[in-house]
Short mmCIF file of C-alpha atoms in Angstrom, two decimals:
data_model
loop_
_atom_site.label_atom_id
_atom_site.label_comp_id
_atom_site.label_asym_id
_atom_site.label_seq_id
_atom_site.Cartn_x
_atom_site.Cartn_y
_atom_site.Cartn_z
CA MET A 1 10.32 -20.09 -6.57
CA ILE A 2 12.93 -17.53 -7.48
CA LYS A 3 13.14 -14.55 -9.84
CA GLN A 4 15.76 -14.72 -12.51
CA ASN A 5 17.08 -11.71 -14.44
CA SER A 6 18.07 -12.08 -18.08
CA VAL A 7 20.37 -9.03 -17.79
CA ILE A 8 20.61 -7.70 -14.26
CA ILE A 9 17.57 -6.47 -12.48
CA SER A 10 18.77 -5.40 -10.41
CA VAL A 11 1.95 -5.46 8.24
CA ALA A 12 0.69 -4.21 11.39
CA ILE A 13 2.67 -6.17 13.83
CA SER A 14 4.90 -5.19 16.79
CA ILE A 15 8.55 -5.84 16.80
CA ALA A 16 10.66 -4.34 19.50
CA LEU A 17 14.04 -3.18 18.07
CA THR A 18 17.09 -3.65 20.08
CA ALA A 19 18.07 -4.37 16.99
CA THR A 20 14.78 -6.45 17.54
CA THR A 21 13.58 -9.10 19.90
CA ALA A 22 14.55 -12.67 19.49
CA ILE A 23 12.84 -15.50 21.34
CA ARG A 24 15.74 -17.92 21.78
CA THR A 25 16.60 -20.31 24.65
CA ARG A 26 20.07 -20.17 26.19
CA SER A 27 20.84 -23.71 24.96
CA GLN A 28 19.80 -22.87 21.40
CA THR A 29 22.75 -22.22 19.06
CA ILE A 30 22.67 -19.71 16.23
CA GLU A 31 22.52 -22.55 13.67
CA GLU A 32 19.55 -24.07 15.47
CA THR A 33 17.78 -20.74 15.53
CA LEU A 34 18.33 -20.16 11.85
CA LYS A 35 16.77 -23.50 11.10
CA ALA A 36 13.87 -23.10 13.57
CA THR A 37 12.87 -19.60 12.31
CA THR A 38 13.20 -20.39 8.59
CA VAL A 39 9.94 -21.82 7.05
CA GLN A 40 8.59 -23.43 3.88
CA VAL A 41 5.92 -21.61 1.92
CA ASN A 42 3.95 -24.20 -0.06
CA ILE A 43 1.46 -23.38 -2.83
CA TYR A 44 -1.70 -25.41 -3.77
CA GLY A 45 -4.29 -24.83 -6.44
CA SER A 46 -6.03 -26.27 -9.44
CA GLY A 47 -3.51 -27.24 -12.04
CA THR A 48 -0.53 -25.78 -10.22
CA ASN A 49 2.82 -27.39 -9.98
CA LEU A 50 4.72 -24.57 -8.27
CA PRO A 51 7.89 -25.47 -6.31
CA GLY A 52 7.08 -23.08 -3.41
CA GLY A 53 9.22 -20.58 -1.59
CA SER A 54 10.57 -19.81 1.84
CA GLY A 55 10.09 -17.27 4.63
CA VAL A 56 11.13 -16.30 8.16
CA ILE A 57 9.12 -16.07 11.40
CA ILE A 58 9.41 -12.42 12.62
CA ASP A 59 6.62 -12.08 15.22
CA LYS A 60 4.34 -14.05 17.57
CA LYS A 61 1.25 -12.92 19.32
CA GLY A 62 -0.56 -15.68 21.29
CA ASP A 63 -0.89 -18.52 18.82
CA THR A 64 -0.50 -16.26 15.76
CA TYR A 65 2.88 -16.17 13.92
CA THR A 66 3.84 -13.67 11.30
CA VAL A 67 6.09 -14.78 8.44
CA LEU A 68 8.07 -12.24 6.20
CA THR A 69 8.66 -13.41 2.68
CA ALA A 70 8.86 -12.25 -0.93
CA ASN A 71 5.69 -10.97 -2.41
CA HIS A 72 6.05 -13.16 -5.54
CA VAL A 73 6.10 -16.16 -3.28
CA VAL A 74 2.64 -15.65 -1.79
CA CYS A 75 1.12 -13.60 -4.62
CA GLU A 76 1.09 -15.30 -7.99
CA ASP A 77 0.82 -12.09 -10.03
CA ILE A 78 -1.66 -12.22 -12.96
CA SER A 79 -1.21 -8.60 -14.07
CA THR A 80 1.42 -6.58 -15.92
CA THR A 81 2.25 -3.44 -13.91
CA GLN A 82 0.00 -3.21 -10.90
CA VAL A 83 0.34 -6.28 -8.74
CA ASN A 84 -2.83 -8.38 -8.69
CA CYS A 85 -2.76 -11.65 -6.86
CA ALA A 86 -4.43 -14.80 -8.17
CA ARG A 87 -7.40 -15.86 -6.01
CA ASP A 88 -7.57 -19.57 -6.74
CA LEU A 89 -4.46 -20.50 -4.75
CA ARG A 90 -3.91 -21.46 -1.12
CA TYR A 91 -0.72 -21.40 0.88
CA THR A 92 0.69 -23.32 3.76
CA ILE A 93 3.69 -22.83 6.10
CA GLY A 94 5.94 -25.79 6.77
CA THR A 95 8.20 -25.62 9.88
CA TYR A 96 11.38 -27.38 10.89
CA THR A 97 9.35 -29.86 13.03
CA GLY A 98 7.57 -31.20 9.90
CA GLN A 99 4.24 -29.52 10.76
CA GLU A 100 2.20 -27.77 8.03
CA TYR A 101 -0.10 -24.88 8.77
CA LEU A 102 -2.68 -23.09 6.53
CA VAL A 103 -1.92 -19.47 5.78
CA ASN A 104 -4.73 -17.08 6.75
CA ILE A 105 -4.89 -15.26 3.31
CA LYS A 106 -7.13 -12.58 4.81
CA THR A 107 -4.21 -11.28 6.80
CA ARG A 108 -1.71 -11.31 3.96
CA ARG A 109 -0.11 -7.90 3.60
CA ILE A 110 1.31 -7.01 0.13
CA PHE A 111 4.02 -4.28 0.21
CA GLN A 112 4.45 -4.40 -3.57
CA GLN A 113 1.60 -2.63 -5.21
CA HIS A 114 3.64 -1.63 -8.37
CA ARG A 115 5.71 -4.33 -10.01
CA THR A 116 9.01 -2.37 -10.28
CA LYS A 117 8.64 0.61 -8.04
CA ASP A 118 7.79 -1.18 -4.81
CA PRO A 119 9.77 -3.69 -2.82
CA ASP A 120 9.00 -7.39 -3.41
CA LEU A 121 7.91 -8.04 0.14
CA ALA A 122 4.89 -9.56 1.88
CA THR A 123 3.82 -10.89 5.30
CA VAL A 124 1.40 -13.75 5.99
CA THR A 125 0.22 -15.36 9.20
CA PHE A 126 -0.56 -18.82 10.51
CA GLU A 127 -2.05 -20.20 13.74
CA ALA A 128 -0.12 -22.89 15.76
CA LYS A 129 -0.25 -24.21 19.31
CA GLU A 130 3.38 -25.26 19.04
CA ASP A 131 6.06 -22.87 20.27
CA TYR A 132 8.42 -21.58 17.58
CA PRO A 133 11.21 -19.07 17.97
CA VAL A 134 11.13 -15.56 16.39
CA ALA A 135 14.09 -14.37 14.27
CA GLN A 136 16.10 -11.39 15.38
CA LEU A 137 16.10 -8.49 12.88
CA GLY A 138 19.40 -6.70 12.35
CA ASN A 139 20.31 -3.27 10.95
CA SER A 140 21.12 -3.72 7.29
CA ASP A 141 22.52 -0.14 7.12
CA GLU A 142 25.47 -1.61 9.09
CA VAL A 143 26.22 -4.23 6.45
CA GLN A 144 29.44 -3.66 4.51
CA ILE A 145 30.89 -5.18 1.35
CA GLY A 146 32.69 -8.32 2.53
CA THR A 147 30.25 -9.11 5.36
CA ASP A 148 29.80 -12.83 5.90
CA ILE A 149 26.14 -13.96 5.26
CA ILE A 150 24.05 -17.15 5.47
CA VAL A 151 21.06 -17.75 3.13
CA THR A 152 18.63 -20.22 4.52
CA GLY A 153 15.55 -21.72 2.86
CA PHE A 154 13.92 -24.71 1.13
CA PRO A 155 15.19 -24.86 -2.50
CA SER A 156 13.70 -27.17 -5.01
CA ILE A 157 16.71 -29.32 -5.71
CA PHE A 158 17.18 -33.04 -6.68
CA GLY A 159 13.62 -33.03 -8.05
CA LYS A 160 11.99 -32.15 -4.70
CA ARG A 161 9.14 -29.72 -4.63
CA GLY A 162 6.57 -28.49 -2.18
CA THR A 163 6.74 -30.13 1.22
CA GLY A 164 9.36 -32.56 0.07
CA ARG A 165 11.98 -29.81 -0.02
CA ASN A 166 14.79 -29.97 2.61
CA TYR A 167 16.17 -27.09 4.65
CA THR A 168 19.51 -25.68 3.40
CA ALA A 169 21.95 -23.04 4.59
CA THR A 170 24.54 -21.62 2.24
CA VAL A 171 27.32 -19.21 3.09
CA GLY A 172 28.74 -16.30 1.20
CA LYS A 173 29.71 -12.67 1.38
CA VAL A 174 28.11 -9.34 0.44
CA VAL A 175 29.83 -8.36 -2.80
CA SER A 176 27.90 -5.19 -3.76
CA LYS A 177 25.18 -2.70 -3.02
CA ASN A 178 22.81 -1.55 -5.72
CA PRO A 179 20.71 1.34 -4.37
CA ASP A 180 18.82 1.79 -7.66
CA ALA A 181 17.81 -1.85 -7.98
CA LEU A 182 14.30 -2.63 -9.09
CA GLU A 183 11.88 -4.14 -6.55
CA GLY A 184 14.20 -3.20 -3.66
CA TYR A 185 16.86 -5.86 -4.38
CA ASN A 186 19.71 -3.65 -3.19
CA LEU A 187 22.01 -6.20 -1.44
CA VAL A 188 24.07 -8.38 -3.74
CA TYR A 189 25.86 -11.52 -2.47
CA ASN A 190 27.56 -14.73 -3.78
CA ALA A 191 25.89 -17.49 -1.71
CA ASN A 192 24.42 -20.32 -3.83
CA THR A 193 20.65 -20.32 -4.12
CA PHE A 194 18.04 -22.07 -6.21
CA ILE A 195 14.35 -21.97 -7.05
CA GLY A 196 12.47 -22.25 -3.75
CA ASN A 197 14.92 -20.07 -1.80
CA SER A 198 12.84 -16.93 -2.66
CA GLY A 199 11.42 -15.25 0.42
CA GLY A 200 13.99 -16.93 2.80
CA PRO A 201 16.13 -15.01 5.20
CA VAL A 202 19.67 -13.71 4.74
CA PHE A 203 21.38 -13.86 8.12
CA ASP A 204 24.63 -12.20 9.29
CA SER A 205 27.19 -14.12 11.36
CA ASN A 206 25.31 -13.14 14.59
CA GLY A 207 22.21 -14.79 13.43
CA GLN A 208 20.34 -11.50 12.68
CA VAL A 209 18.13 -11.21 9.57
CA ILE A 210 19.68 -8.53 7.28
CA ALA A 211 17.74 -9.16 4.11
CA ILE A 212 15.10 -11.27 2.34
CA HIS A 213 16.37 -13.31 -0.62
CA GLY A 214 14.53 -13.40 -3.90
CA LEU A 215 16.55 -12.63 -6.98
CA ALA A 216 19.14 -14.51 -8.97
CA ASP A 217 21.21 -12.84 -11.60
CA ALA A 218 21.33 -14.70 -14.91
CA THR A 219 22.59 -14.07 -18.48
CA GLY A 220 21.49 -15.41 -21.79
CA SER A 221 22.22 -14.31 -25.36
CA GLY A 222 23.23 -15.48 -28.81
CA GLU A 223 23.26 -19.13 -29.35
CA ASN A 224 22.28 -19.81 -25.75
CA PRO A 225 19.30 -17.67 -24.93
CA SER A 226 18.39 -19.80 -21.79
CA PRO A 227 19.24 -18.00 -18.65
CA ILE A 228 22.48 -19.12 -16.97
CA LYS A 229 22.99 -18.18 -13.34
CA THR A 230 26.11 -16.10 -12.76
CA GLY A 231 26.36 -16.98 -9.07
CA PHE A 232 25.36 -13.60 -7.82
CA ASN A 233 22.08 -13.18 -5.98
CA ALA A 234 20.22 -10.30 -4.38
CA GLY A 235 18.08 -9.66 -1.37
CA ILE A 236 15.95 -6.77 -0.09
CA PRO A 237 17.56 -5.18 2.97
CA ILE A 238 15.63 -5.67 6.22
CA ASN A 239 15.55 -1.93 6.88
CA THR A 240 13.40 -1.61 3.78
CA PHE A 241 10.80 -3.73 5.53
CA LEU A 242 11.30 -1.87 8.80
CA SER A 243 10.76 1.51 7.06
CA LEU A 244 7.32 0.32 5.78
CA GLN A 245 6.06 -1.80 8.69
CA LEU A 246 4.16 0.14 11.31
CA GLY A 247 4.55 -0.45 15.06
CA ALA A 248 1.98 -0.05 17.70
CA ASP A 249 2.59 3.66 17.84
CA GLY A 250 1.83 4.06 14.09
CA GLU A 251 5.42 4.84 13.25
CA PRO A 252 7.68 2.65 11.03
CA LEU A 253 9.49 0.14 13.14
CA ILE A 254 12.85 1.58 11.94
CA CYS A 255 11.99 4.82 13.76
CA ASN A 256 12.40 3.06 17.10
CA LEU A 257 15.98 1.81 17.33
CA LYS A 258 17.09 1.27 20.86
CA GLN A 259 20.23 2.99 22.16
CA ASN A 260 23.30 0.86 22.62
CA THR A 261 24.46 2.05 26.07
CA GLU A 262 23.92 5.08 28.32
CA GLN A 263 21.02 6.36 26.23
CA VAL A 264 23.28 7.05 23.30
CA TYR A 265 23.29 5.55 19.72
CA SER A 266 26.24 4.15 17.79
CA GLU A 267 27.23 6.05 14.67
CA ASN A 268 25.76 3.37 12.46
CA GLN A 269 22.48 3.59 14.28
CA LEU A 270 22.51 7.43 14.04
CA GLN A 271 23.13 7.13 10.29
CA THR A 272 20.07 4.89 9.94
CA MET A 273 17.96 7.45 11.91
CA ILE A 274 19.23 10.52 10.14
CA ASN A 275 18.78 8.87 6.76
CA GLN A 276 15.00 8.45 7.44
CA ILE A 277 14.40 12.23 8.08
CA THR A 278 16.60 13.71 5.47
CA VAL A 279 15.18 14.66 2.07
CA LYS A 280 16.37 16.26 -1.12
CA VAL A 281 14.58 19.46 -1.97
CA ILE A 282 14.34 19.99 -5.74
CA GLY A 283 13.19 22.85 -8.00
CA ASN A 284 14.07 22.66 -11.68
CA GLN A 285 17.78 21.85 -12.07
CA ASN A 286 18.85 23.02 -8.57
CA SER A 287 18.54 21.30 -5.25
CA GLY A 288 19.26 21.40 -1.60
CA SER A 289 18.46 19.34 1.49
CA GLY A 290 15.64 19.37 4.02
CA THR A 291 14.76 17.77 7.36
CA ILE A 292 11.40 16.16 8.39
CA VAL A 293 10.58 17.60 11.79
CA GLY A 294 6.98 16.61 12.38
CA LYS A 295 3.84 15.13 10.94
CA ASN A 296 0.02 15.41 11.03
CA GLN A 297 -1.54 12.27 9.73
CA ASP A 298 -0.31 12.15 6.07
CA ARG A 299 1.12 15.67 6.11
CA TYR A 300 4.89 16.19 6.81
CA LEU A 301 6.58 19.38 8.10
CA LEU A 302 10.06 20.10 6.66
CA LEU A 303 12.71 22.59 7.54
CA THR A 304 15.28 23.89 5.09
CA ASN A 305 17.19 27.11 4.60
CA SER A 306 15.63 30.13 2.93
CA HIS A 307 18.69 30.46 0.79
CA VAL A 308 18.00 26.98 -0.58
CA LEU A 309 14.57 28.16 -1.84
CA SER A 310 16.10 31.29 -3.26
CA SER A 311 17.88 29.23 -5.99
CA LEU A 312 14.79 27.03 -6.75
CA ASP A 313 11.53 27.51 -8.60
CA ILE A 314 9.14 27.56 -5.56
CA SER A 315 6.18 26.81 -7.88
CA LYS A 316 7.75 23.49 -8.85
CA LEU A 317 9.12 22.29 -5.45
CA ARG A 318 9.41 18.63 -4.97
CA VAL A 319 11.08 16.53 -2.24
CA ARG A 320 12.86 13.20 -2.71
CA THR A 321 12.65 11.01 0.43
CA HIS A 322 15.17 8.27 1.49
CA ASP A 323 13.23 5.63 -0.49
CA ALA A 324 13.62 7.66 -3.77
CA LYS A 325 9.89 8.67 -3.78
CA LEU A 326 9.18 12.15 -5.19
CA TYR A 327 6.41 14.34 -3.75
CA PRO A 328 5.15 17.86 -4.59
CA ALA A 329 5.96 20.31 -1.81
CA LYS A 330 4.77 23.75 -0.80
CA ALA A 331 6.37 26.53 1.20
CA LEU A 332 4.40 27.43 4.34
CA SER A 333 6.75 30.03 5.72
CA ILE A 334 9.97 31.83 4.63
CA PHE A 335 11.43 33.69 7.61
CA LYS A 336 12.76 37.19 6.97
CA HIS A 337 15.41 37.44 9.57
CA LEU A 338 16.41 33.74 9.76
CA ASP A 339 17.89 31.57 7.07
CA LEU A 340 14.94 29.12 7.53
CA ALA A 341 11.96 28.01 5.54
CA VAL A 342 9.15 25.64 6.37
CA LEU A 343 7.79 23.22 3.72
CA GLU A 344 4.99 20.62 3.73
CA PHE A 345 4.49 17.52 1.60
CA THR A 346 1.77 14.82 1.69
CA SER A 347 2.25 11.07 1.54
CA LYS A 348 0.26 8.00 2.48
CA ARG A 349 3.56 6.17 2.91
CA PRO A 350 4.84 6.43 6.48
CA TYR A 351 8.04 8.32 7.31
CA CYS A 352 9.95 8.82 10.47
CA THR A 353 10.15 12.04 12.43
CA PRO A 354 12.98 12.88 14.87
CA LYS A 355 13.05 11.06 18.22
CA ARG A 356 13.21 14.44 19.94
CA VAL A 357 13.56 18.08 18.89
CA SER A 358 15.87 19.97 21.20
CA PRO A 359 14.67 23.40 22.42
CA ARG A 360 18.21 24.16 23.77
CA ASN A 361 21.52 24.72 22.24
CA PRO A 362 24.00 21.84 22.34
CA ALA A 363 27.02 21.85 24.64
CA LYS A 364 30.49 22.56 23.27
CA SER A 365 32.46 19.33 22.40
CA ALA A 366 29.22 17.43 21.88
CA GLY A 367 29.46 14.74 19.24
CA ILE A 368 27.15 15.18 16.29
CA LEU A 369 26.21 13.71 12.95
CA ALA A 370 25.23 15.96 10.02
CA ALA A 371 23.62 14.69 6.78
CA GLY A 372 22.45 16.02 3.40
CA TYR A 373 22.47 15.52 -0.32
CA PRO A 374 25.39 17.26 -1.98
CA ASN A 375 24.77 18.88 -5.43
CA LEU A 376 24.58 16.51 -8.38
CA ARG A 377 24.14 13.46 -6.14
CA ASP A 378 21.13 11.43 -5.23
CA LYS A 379 22.90 9.65 -2.45
CA ILE A 380 22.86 11.04 1.10
CA VAL A 381 26.21 11.62 2.81
CA PHE A 382 26.91 11.53 6.61
CA ARG A 383 29.47 13.76 8.25
CA PRO A 384 30.39 13.13 11.95
CA GLY A 385 31.91 15.96 13.97
CA GLU A 386 31.86 18.00 17.22
CA VAL A 387 30.33 21.30 18.31
CA GLU A 388 33.17 23.77 18.69
CA GLU A 389 31.48 27.11 19.04
CA ILE A 390 28.16 28.39 20.27
CA ILE A 391 27.46 32.06 19.37
CA SER A 392 24.20 33.15 20.93
CA GLN A 393 24.48 36.43 22.74
CA PRO A 394 24.43 37.95 20.18
CA SER A 395 24.19 35.29 17.49
CA PHE A 396 25.29 35.84 13.91
CA LYS A 397 22.75 37.30 11.51
CA ASP A 398 20.21 34.91 9.98
CA GLY A 399 20.13 32.80 13.15
CA TYR A 400 23.56 31.04 12.83
CA GLU A 401 24.76 29.92 16.29
CA ILE A 402 26.38 26.45 16.05
CA GLY A 403 29.89 26.07 14.74
CA TYR A 404 30.91 22.49 14.18
CA THR A 405 33.67 20.41 12.55
CA SER A 406 31.57 18.37 10.09
CA GLU A 407 32.45 18.98 6.45
CA ILE A 408 29.30 20.40 4.76
CA ASP A 409 29.23 20.43 0.95
CA GLN A 410 27.06 22.53 -1.32
CA GLY A 411 23.64 21.05 -1.46
CA MET A 412 23.73 19.79 2.16
CA SER A 413 22.17 23.07 3.39
CA GLY A 414 18.92 22.36 5.10
CA GLY A 415 19.95 18.89 6.21
CA PRO A 416 19.71 17.77 9.84
CA ILE A 417 22.25 17.75 12.72
CA LEU A 418 21.69 15.06 15.38
CA ASN A 419 23.40 14.61 18.62
CA PHE A 420 24.23 10.95 19.77
CA ARG A 421 21.04 10.75 21.84
CA GLY A 422 19.25 10.97 18.44
CA HIS A 423 17.86 14.45 19.13
CA LEU A 424 17.58 16.96 16.32
CA ILE A 425 19.70 19.99 17.37
CA GLY A 426 20.13 21.98 14.28
CA ILE A 427 20.01 22.48 10.49
CA ASN A 428 23.03 22.78 8.25
CA GLY A 429 23.43 26.10 6.48
CA ARG A 430 27.00 27.31 5.88
CA SER A 431 30.16 25.44 4.94
CA SER A 432 33.65 26.16 6.07
CA TYR A 433 36.08 28.50 4.35
CA PRO A 434 33.39 30.51 2.52
CA ILE A 435 34.17 32.93 -0.22
CA SER A 436 32.14 35.76 1.47
CA ASN A 437 32.77 37.18 4.91
CA TRP A 438 29.39 36.74 6.36
CA TYR A 439 30.37 36.82 10.00
CA VAL A 440 28.22 39.75 11.35
CA TYR A 441 26.44 39.68 14.69
CA THR A 442 22.80 40.64 14.97
CA ASN A 443 23.79 43.98 16.62
CA GLY A 444 25.84 44.90 13.54
CA GLU A 445 29.24 44.32 14.98
CA ARG A 446 31.88 41.98 13.57
CA PRO A 447 34.20 39.51 15.22
CA THR A 448 37.92 40.30 15.41
CA ASP A 449 40.07 39.08 12.50
CA ARG A 450 41.60 36.36 14.75
CA GLU A 451 38.10 35.17 15.63
CA ILE A 452 37.05 35.14 12.04
CA GLU A 453 40.07 33.09 11.17
CA GLN A 454 38.87 30.51 13.62
CA PHE A 455 35.20 30.66 12.59
CA ARG A 456 36.13 30.09 8.97
CA LYS A 457 37.39 26.68 9.81
CA LEU A 458 33.90 25.53 10.93
CA SER A 459 30.67 24.73 9.37
CA TRP A 460 27.69 26.63 10.72
CA GLY A 461 24.13 25.71 11.40
CA LEU A 462 20.94 27.11 12.99
CA PRO A 463 19.77 25.60 16.25
CA ILE A 464 16.31 24.10 16.30
CA ARG A 465 15.76 26.42 19.29
CA VAL A 466 15.64 29.33 16.94
CA PHE A 467 12.80 27.77 14.87
CA LEU A 468 10.79 26.74 17.97
CA SER A 469 11.02 30.27 19.40
CA THR A 470 9.96 31.87 16.11
CA ALA A 471 7.29 29.44 14.72
CA GLU A 472 3.63 29.66 15.64
CA PRO A 473 2.88 27.48 18.70
CA GLN A 474 -0.15 26.14 16.79
CA MET A 475 2.18 24.82 14.03
CA ILE A 476 4.36 23.04 16.61
CA ALA A 477 1.25 21.43 18.15
CA ASP A 478 -0.41 20.58 14.89
CA TYR A 479 2.56 18.71 13.54
CA ASN A 480 3.33 17.00 16.90
CA LEU A 481 6.89 18.01 17.25
CA SER A 482 8.45 15.89 20.00
CA LEU A 483 10.36 18.36 22.24
CA SER A 484 13.17 16.99 24.34
CA LEU A 485 13.58 17.95 28.08
CA GLY A 486 17.38 17.84 28.02
CA ASN A 487 20.05 18.66 25.44
#
């Protein structure tokens, strides 16, 4: 089973992310693991002649295995807009050993509630006494155009359907990224696929799952209206799944990336983390950025700059999260003597909060990553840099203390600044080389002209410490801000 596009269309389990945990014996090669973790999904029911799909084993608890696949493989949709699965079908999982296991339909988790707005993903489980390996999940944010990939699955070729399908592995490269694709099919590649590959894994050259396959591009017009495959296919990045799937702590799995070495993250990992907590703050035609700092059940606490709100219609505030969802927001506090404002939005969908919120200023020369949504763009940008100045006794007016080398564009105000331990240390606020000479200390004095010349070269942010020392302690407790003990 595979989706074709006539133009271009475009679970609670526990997975430890190292990138994730793989159960693989030392003697087992990557090729063997790809085959052992890829499964058939077979479909049975009255009057059906469906070819079936594919999937990948992503978790094991005792004798229970969890398979990640495409929603359209395990949910024969009988509705038009809201997804509604047919109830007269049963599904089985076929493994590389030739065994076939009945899917426990009661544990099926459907991530696609709306046909076009939600990702085409689902998980199902089966019981087996046999020991099967678990696939290693990668970080799809690290995938670049040109990355080598392998698509595995059980296509319906040479007239074979259902359990008669053979395992295949086809190679290709990532050729494009389409962030606005329907149903989450953002990753485009040129590996050959066919009906029956849907739901199967897309691996990188290290044997890590980076996407779930499910869409083939096809064209058809004029005298030949029948769809003809163009050779381009698409998958849903694995990070889409990880941002929806909750771990044992109730947080999305993607929130719990493990540090590479010495308790620090790579820049790619940091981009993944900061992307999850950065939002676009919108009011009428203007916008800025914001940072998720805490949550209380389905209520999320945001920080932004008060100057961001001054250009927006506060009565029409909305926030756009990393997954392009829009939520109404309200202002809880706008500080008078700090360029800070506190917002709240509500969502049933889970979002990450910072690993830690630092109650201390960062050290000079500390490496950092800043992020935000520049004006007129819906795409987040990441700006690495270093802390070059700490001005705290006295600080500048409005709470500005951190001078750093990251280039901050208009619209990025309110976005987060993380250190390489993944801790939230500050909020963007002022870009380098400003038109106005805003450099005034809280005691009313000004820096020397030589100092101002140096300060103008830097972007400036407010340390989270300033917010923590000003906010009501009850707010910090209510929204479960995770305070760090170190820098």
